[in-house]
Amino acid sequence: MNELFKNDRNFNDEIIKQRHMFVAEHNDLITKADHDLTANELKVMDLVISKIKPTDDDFYEVDTSLYEIANVFDLKRSGKTYNNIANALRSLRAKEVLIYSKNSRAVTITGWLERAIIEENGQVSIRINEQFAPFLLDLTSDYTQYRLIDTVQLDSKYSIRLYKLMREADKRRGKITPVIKGSPDEIADMLSAPESYNWSRLKQNVLDRAINEINLKIEDMELELYTQKRGRRVVEVEIHNTFYPRKSNLHDDDFEPVPMINWIKDINK
């Protein structure tokens, strides 16, 4: 596919604005979806979802380009980069995801994309699988939102998934400390960590690295890990975002916390 991407073009003059768009997903897609997407695949899906409007009643063609995706992700424009993006789209078309809905008490088994078309000039047209409609359209309750710029700057798939879980956990919009908790196995499932990992490897290879990256790059998150033991065995894990409420009284004119934005009402003003 190298020949396909020699003449890339920019079809969007508002790439910088696109980085700051919001991604809104039903909570079930964050907390109850079983999948194993790579960091690149997670980022591509976030970019596609960020182009959905609150007033959309169906999945329309999402128009983007290899140029835009590379620039939003702050990647060097090259044949290798474009091939990686194309491969991510191919994987999203092929990979399976299972989503449990608490409301309908059913499991949706589907793929992420219905199709993706990459033209010779680098223009990309994407359509999300219609089975995602309950999780991405008409979101009036039980949804989580976050900035696209947050997830695209994270390098690890575990960092991205932990970031989303922490956003979902912030149900009181920063008024109390958001907490994620569960047994080591439950935390591993949430992050789709390898089943072979014991607690020591899960902490060292997944949690510590994800927490360190999030604390370094996300300005309103300061995550801390706590454990409870029974004897020498870790039986419960808690991850706290200690930025809230300890620093919620700090006001920076250039900083607007994501949880304070009402995605539906603000768009409809």
Short mmCIF file of C-alpha atoms in Angstrom, two decimals:
data_model
loop_
_atom_site.label_atom_id
_atom_site.label_comp_id
_atom_site.label_asym_id
_atom_site.label_seq_id
_atom_site.Cartn_x
_atom_site.Cartn_y
_atom_site.Cartn_z
CA MET A 1 0.00 0.00 0.00
CA ASN A 2 3.02 2.33 0.01
CA GLU A 3 2.22 3.75 -3.44
CA LEU A 4 -1.22 4.80 -2.26
CA PHE A 5 0.06 7.44 0.15
CA LYS A 6 2.64 9.36 -1.85
CA ASN A 7 0.40 12.37 -2.53
CA ASP A 8 -1.20 13.17 0.81
CA ARG A 9 -3.45 16.22 1.12
CA ASN A 10 -5.00 18.19 3.93
CA PHE A 11 -8.80 18.24 3.66
CA ASN A 12 -9.41 19.91 7.02
CA ASP A 13 -8.24 23.45 7.80
CA GLU A 14 -9.23 23.09 11.47
CA ILE A 15 -6.91 20.31 12.62
CA ILE A 16 -5.91 22.21 15.75
CA LYS A 17 -9.58 22.69 16.63
CA GLN A 18 -10.24 18.97 16.03
CA ARG A 19 -7.65 18.05 18.67
CA HIS A 20 -9.75 19.86 21.25
CA MET A 21 -13.08 18.27 20.31
CA PHE A 22 -14.87 16.09 22.84
CA VAL A 23 -15.36 12.35 22.67
CA ALA A 24 -18.62 11.15 24.25
CA GLU A 25 -19.35 7.47 24.92
CA HIS A 26 -21.96 5.58 26.88
CA ASN A 27 -20.50 4.34 30.14
CA ASP A 28 -21.08 0.71 29.12
CA LEU A 29 -18.63 1.17 26.26
CA ILE A 30 -15.96 2.25 28.76
CA THR A 31 -16.62 -0.07 31.68
CA LYS A 32 -18.26 -3.15 30.16
CA ALA A 33 -16.65 -3.57 26.74
CA ASP A 34 -14.38 -6.58 26.22
CA HIS A 35 -11.78 -5.84 23.54
CA ASP A 36 -8.04 -5.63 23.02
CA LEU A 37 -7.39 -2.61 20.83
CA THR A 38 -3.88 -1.21 20.51
CA ALA A 39 -3.10 2.37 21.45
CA ASN A 40 -3.25 3.43 17.77
CA GLU A 41 -6.60 1.71 17.27
CA LEU A 42 -8.04 3.35 20.39
CA LYS A 43 -6.88 6.75 19.17
CA VAL A 44 -8.33 6.29 15.70
CA MET A 45 -11.71 5.33 17.20
CA ASP A 46 -11.60 8.38 19.47
CA LEU A 47 -10.93 10.63 16.48
CA VAL A 48 -13.83 9.10 14.56
CA ILE A 49 -16.19 9.38 17.56
CA SER A 50 -15.15 13.00 18.14
CA LYS A 51 -16.69 13.84 14.76
CA ILE A 52 -20.16 12.66 15.84
CA LYS A 53 -22.52 15.55 16.57
CA PRO A 54 -24.96 15.42 19.49
CA THR A 55 -27.81 15.98 17.02
CA ASP A 56 -26.83 13.02 14.78
CA ASP A 57 -29.57 10.39 14.65
CA ASP A 58 -27.56 7.94 12.55
CA PHE A 59 -23.95 7.12 11.73
CA TYR A 60 -23.03 9.20 8.71
CA GLU A 61 -19.83 8.94 6.73
CA VAL A 62 -16.96 10.37 8.77
CA ASP A 63 -14.63 12.26 6.47
CA THR A 64 -11.00 12.64 7.45
CA SER A 65 -7.60 12.05 5.86
CA LEU A 66 -4.30 10.36 6.58
CA TYR A 67 -2.84 13.88 6.79
CA GLU A 68 -5.36 14.93 9.46
CA ILE A 69 -5.01 11.76 11.51
CA ALA A 70 -1.20 12.04 11.52
CA ASN A 71 -1.33 15.69 12.55
CA VAL A 72 -3.97 15.21 15.25
CA PHE A 73 -1.82 12.40 16.66
CA ASP A 74 1.31 14.59 16.30
CA LEU A 75 3.02 11.98 14.12
CA LYS A 76 5.57 12.53 11.39
CA ARG A 77 3.95 12.43 7.96
CA SER A 78 5.54 9.48 6.20
CA GLY A 79 4.67 6.33 4.31
CA LYS A 80 5.33 4.31 7.45
CA THR A 81 2.96 6.46 9.52
CA TYR A 82 0.24 6.25 6.90
CA ASN A 83 0.63 2.49 6.63
CA ASN A 84 0.28 2.21 10.41
CA ILE A 85 -2.94 4.25 10.26
CA ALA A 86 -4.24 2.11 7.40
CA ASN A 87 -3.43 -1.04 9.37
CA ALA A 88 -5.26 0.36 12.40
CA LEU A 89 -8.34 0.90 10.23
CA ARG A 90 -8.07 -2.65 8.90
CA SER A 91 -7.87 -4.02 12.44
CA LEU A 92 -10.85 -1.93 13.57
CA ARG A 93 -12.83 -3.42 10.70
CA ALA A 94 -11.84 -6.96 11.69
CA LYS A 95 -11.57 -6.98 15.48
CA GLU A 96 -14.44 -8.13 17.66
CA VAL A 97 -15.83 -6.28 20.67
CA LEU A 98 -18.33 -7.53 23.26
CA ILE A 99 -20.39 -4.88 25.08
CA TYR A 100 -22.64 -5.73 28.00
CA SER A 101 -25.57 -3.36 28.47
CA LYS A 102 -26.89 -3.10 32.02
CA ASN A 103 -30.14 -1.55 30.79
CA SER A 104 -31.03 -4.18 28.20
CA ARG A 105 -29.22 -7.00 30.03
CA ALA A 106 -27.76 -8.19 26.75
CA VAL A 107 -24.34 -8.57 25.19
CA THR A 108 -23.69 -6.95 21.82
CA ILE A 109 -21.07 -8.82 19.77
CA THR A 110 -19.84 -6.74 16.87
CA GLY A 111 -16.92 -5.13 15.06
CA TRP A 112 -15.96 -1.48 15.32
CA LEU A 113 -16.27 -0.24 11.74
CA GLU A 114 -18.69 -1.07 8.97
CA ARG A 115 -16.19 0.12 6.40
CA ALA A 116 -13.22 2.41 5.77
CA ILE A 117 -12.30 3.75 2.33
CA ILE A 118 -8.84 5.22 1.72
CA GLU A 119 -8.46 7.12 -1.54
CA GLU A 120 -5.26 7.56 -3.52
CA ASN A 121 -4.94 11.19 -2.40
CA GLY A 122 -5.10 10.16 1.28
CA GLN A 123 -8.72 11.10 1.90
CA VAL A 124 -10.45 8.68 4.27
CA SER A 125 -14.14 7.88 4.64
CA ILE A 126 -15.23 5.85 7.66
CA ARG A 127 -18.58 4.48 8.81
CA ILE A 128 -19.03 3.15 12.35
CA ASN A 129 -20.82 -0.16 12.79
CA GLU A 130 -24.52 0.53 13.37
CA GLN A 131 -24.51 -1.76 16.43
CA PHE A 132 -22.75 1.05 18.29
CA ALA A 133 -25.74 3.39 17.98
CA PRO A 134 -26.99 2.84 21.58
CA PHE A 135 -23.51 3.62 22.87
CA LEU A 136 -22.63 6.70 20.78
CA LEU A 137 -25.85 8.39 19.61
CA ASP A 138 -28.54 10.33 21.52
CA LEU A 139 -26.47 10.41 24.70
CA THR A 140 -28.59 12.18 27.30
CA SER A 141 -27.52 10.21 30.40
CA ASP A 142 -25.02 7.58 31.56
CA TYR A 143 -22.28 8.85 29.29
CA THR A 144 -18.70 10.02 29.78
CA GLN A 145 -16.90 12.71 27.84
CA TYR A 146 -13.26 13.63 27.51
CA ARG A 147 -10.99 15.67 25.30
CA LEU A 148 -9.54 14.00 22.23
CA ILE A 149 -6.23 15.77 22.88
CA ASP A 150 -5.92 13.85 26.16
CA THR A 151 -6.07 10.35 24.75
CA VAL A 152 -4.07 11.00 21.56
CA GLN A 153 -1.06 12.10 23.60
CA LEU A 154 -0.99 8.89 25.64
CA ASP A 155 1.34 6.20 24.29
CA SER A 156 0.10 3.10 26.10
CA LYS A 157 -3.22 1.35 25.55
CA TYR A 158 -3.34 0.79 29.31
CA SER A 159 -2.92 4.52 29.94
CA ILE A 160 -5.77 5.30 27.54
CA ARG A 161 -8.12 2.76 29.09
CA LEU A 162 -7.25 3.80 32.65
CA TYR A 163 -7.77 7.46 31.70
CA LYS A 164 -11.26 6.69 30.36
CA LEU A 165 -12.17 4.63 33.42
CA MET A 166 -11.09 7.49 35.67
CA ARG A 167 -13.19 9.96 33.70
CA GLU A 168 -16.18 7.64 34.02
CA ALA A 169 -15.55 7.30 37.76
CA ASP A 170 -15.83 11.07 38.19
CA LYS A 171 -19.62 10.97 38.55
CA ARG A 172 -19.71 13.91 40.97
CA ARG A 173 -17.82 16.21 38.57
CA GLY A 174 -14.81 16.72 40.82
CA LYS A 175 -16.75 17.30 44.05
CA ILE A 176 -15.32 14.13 45.58
CA THR A 177 -12.24 12.09 44.78
CA PRO A 178 -12.90 9.75 41.81
CA VAL A 179 -11.97 6.16 42.63
CA ILE A 180 -11.62 2.96 40.61
CA LYS A 181 -11.54 -0.18 42.69
CA GLY A 182 -11.70 -3.93 42.35
CA SER A 183 -9.74 -7.12 42.89
CA PRO A 184 -6.47 -7.49 40.94
CA ASP A 185 -8.28 -9.77 38.48
CA GLU A 186 -11.10 -7.25 38.02
CA ILE A 187 -8.64 -4.41 37.43
CA ALA A 188 -6.75 -6.58 34.94
CA ASP A 189 -10.03 -7.27 33.09
CA MET A 190 -10.89 -3.56 32.99
CA LEU A 191 -7.58 -2.80 31.30
CA SER A 192 -7.44 -5.97 29.18
CA ALA A 193 -4.09 -6.92 30.71
CA PRO A 194 -2.65 -10.37 29.95
CA GLU A 195 -4.33 -13.14 31.93
CA SER A 196 -0.91 -14.59 32.73
CA TYR A 197 0.08 -11.56 34.82
CA ASN A 198 0.24 -12.03 38.56
CA TRP A 199 -0.16 -9.01 40.83
CA SER A 200 3.52 -8.09 40.75
CA ARG A 201 3.65 -8.04 36.93
CA LEU A 202 0.28 -6.28 36.66
CA LYS A 203 1.50 -3.52 38.97
CA GLN A 204 4.93 -3.16 37.38
CA ASN A 205 4.10 -3.58 33.69
CA VAL A 206 0.60 -2.06 33.53
CA LEU A 207 -0.55 0.03 36.48
CA ASP A 208 2.65 1.83 37.47
CA ARG A 209 3.47 2.73 33.88
CA ALA A 210 -0.06 3.87 33.05
CA ILE A 211 -0.34 5.93 36.23
CA ASN A 212 3.05 7.57 35.67
CA GLU A 213 2.19 8.50 32.08
CA ILE A 214 -1.22 9.91 33.00
CA ASN A 215 0.24 11.95 35.87
CA LEU A 216 2.89 13.33 33.54
CA LYS A 217 0.60 14.27 30.65
CA ILE A 218 -2.95 14.90 31.94
CA GLU A 219 -3.15 18.18 33.80
CA ASP A 220 -6.21 17.42 35.97
CA MET A 221 -5.20 13.93 37.04
CA GLU A 222 -2.89 12.93 39.89
CA LEU A 223 -3.44 9.21 40.28
CA GLU A 224 -2.38 7.25 43.35
CA LEU A 225 -2.49 3.48 43.82
CA TYR A 226 -3.63 1.86 47.06
CA THR A 227 -3.85 -1.83 47.93
CA GLN A 228 -5.46 -3.90 50.65
CA LYS A 229 -3.88 -7.19 51.65
CA ARG A 230 -5.10 -10.35 53.29
CA GLY A 231 -1.95 -11.80 54.71
CA ARG A 232 0.65 -11.30 52.00
CA ARG A 233 -1.87 -11.42 49.16
CA VAL A 234 -3.30 -8.27 47.54
CA VAL A 235 -7.09 -8.64 47.50
CA GLU A 236 -8.28 -5.17 46.57
CA VAL A 237 -6.86 -2.35 44.47
CA GLU A 238 -7.95 1.29 44.49
CA ILE A 239 -6.80 4.05 42.13
CA HIS A 240 -7.66 7.59 43.26
CA ASN A 241 -7.52 10.81 41.28
CA THR A 242 -6.24 12.99 44.11
CA PHE A 243 -6.41 16.14 41.96
CA TYR A 244 -10.08 16.32 43.05
CA PRO A 245 -11.33 17.77 45.31
CA ARG A 246 -8.02 18.89 46.84
CA LYS A 247 -7.21 21.22 43.93
CA SER A 248 -10.72 21.91 42.68
CA ASN A 249 -10.56 25.37 44.28
CA LEU A 250 -7.66 26.39 42.05
CA HIS A 251 -8.79 28.52 39.13
CA ASP A 252 -6.76 28.95 35.99
CA ASP A 253 -8.30 31.06 33.24
CA ASP A 254 -6.78 28.74 30.64
CA PHE A 255 -7.93 25.53 32.29
CA GLU A 256 -11.45 24.15 31.93
CA PRO A 257 -12.01 20.75 33.57
CA VAL A 258 -13.76 18.27 31.30
CA PRO A 259 -16.34 17.09 33.87
CA MET A 260 -17.82 20.61 34.13
CA ILE A 261 -18.89 20.64 30.46
CA ASN A 262 -22.43 19.55 29.58
CA TRP A 263 -21.88 18.06 26.13
CA ILE A 264 -25.57 18.07 25.10
CA LYS A 265 -26.65 21.45 26.48
CA ASP A 266 -23.59 23.37 25.39
CA ILE A 267 -23.87 22.17 21.79
CA ASN A 268 -27.58 23.02 21.63
CA LYS A 269 -27.16 26.60 22.87
#
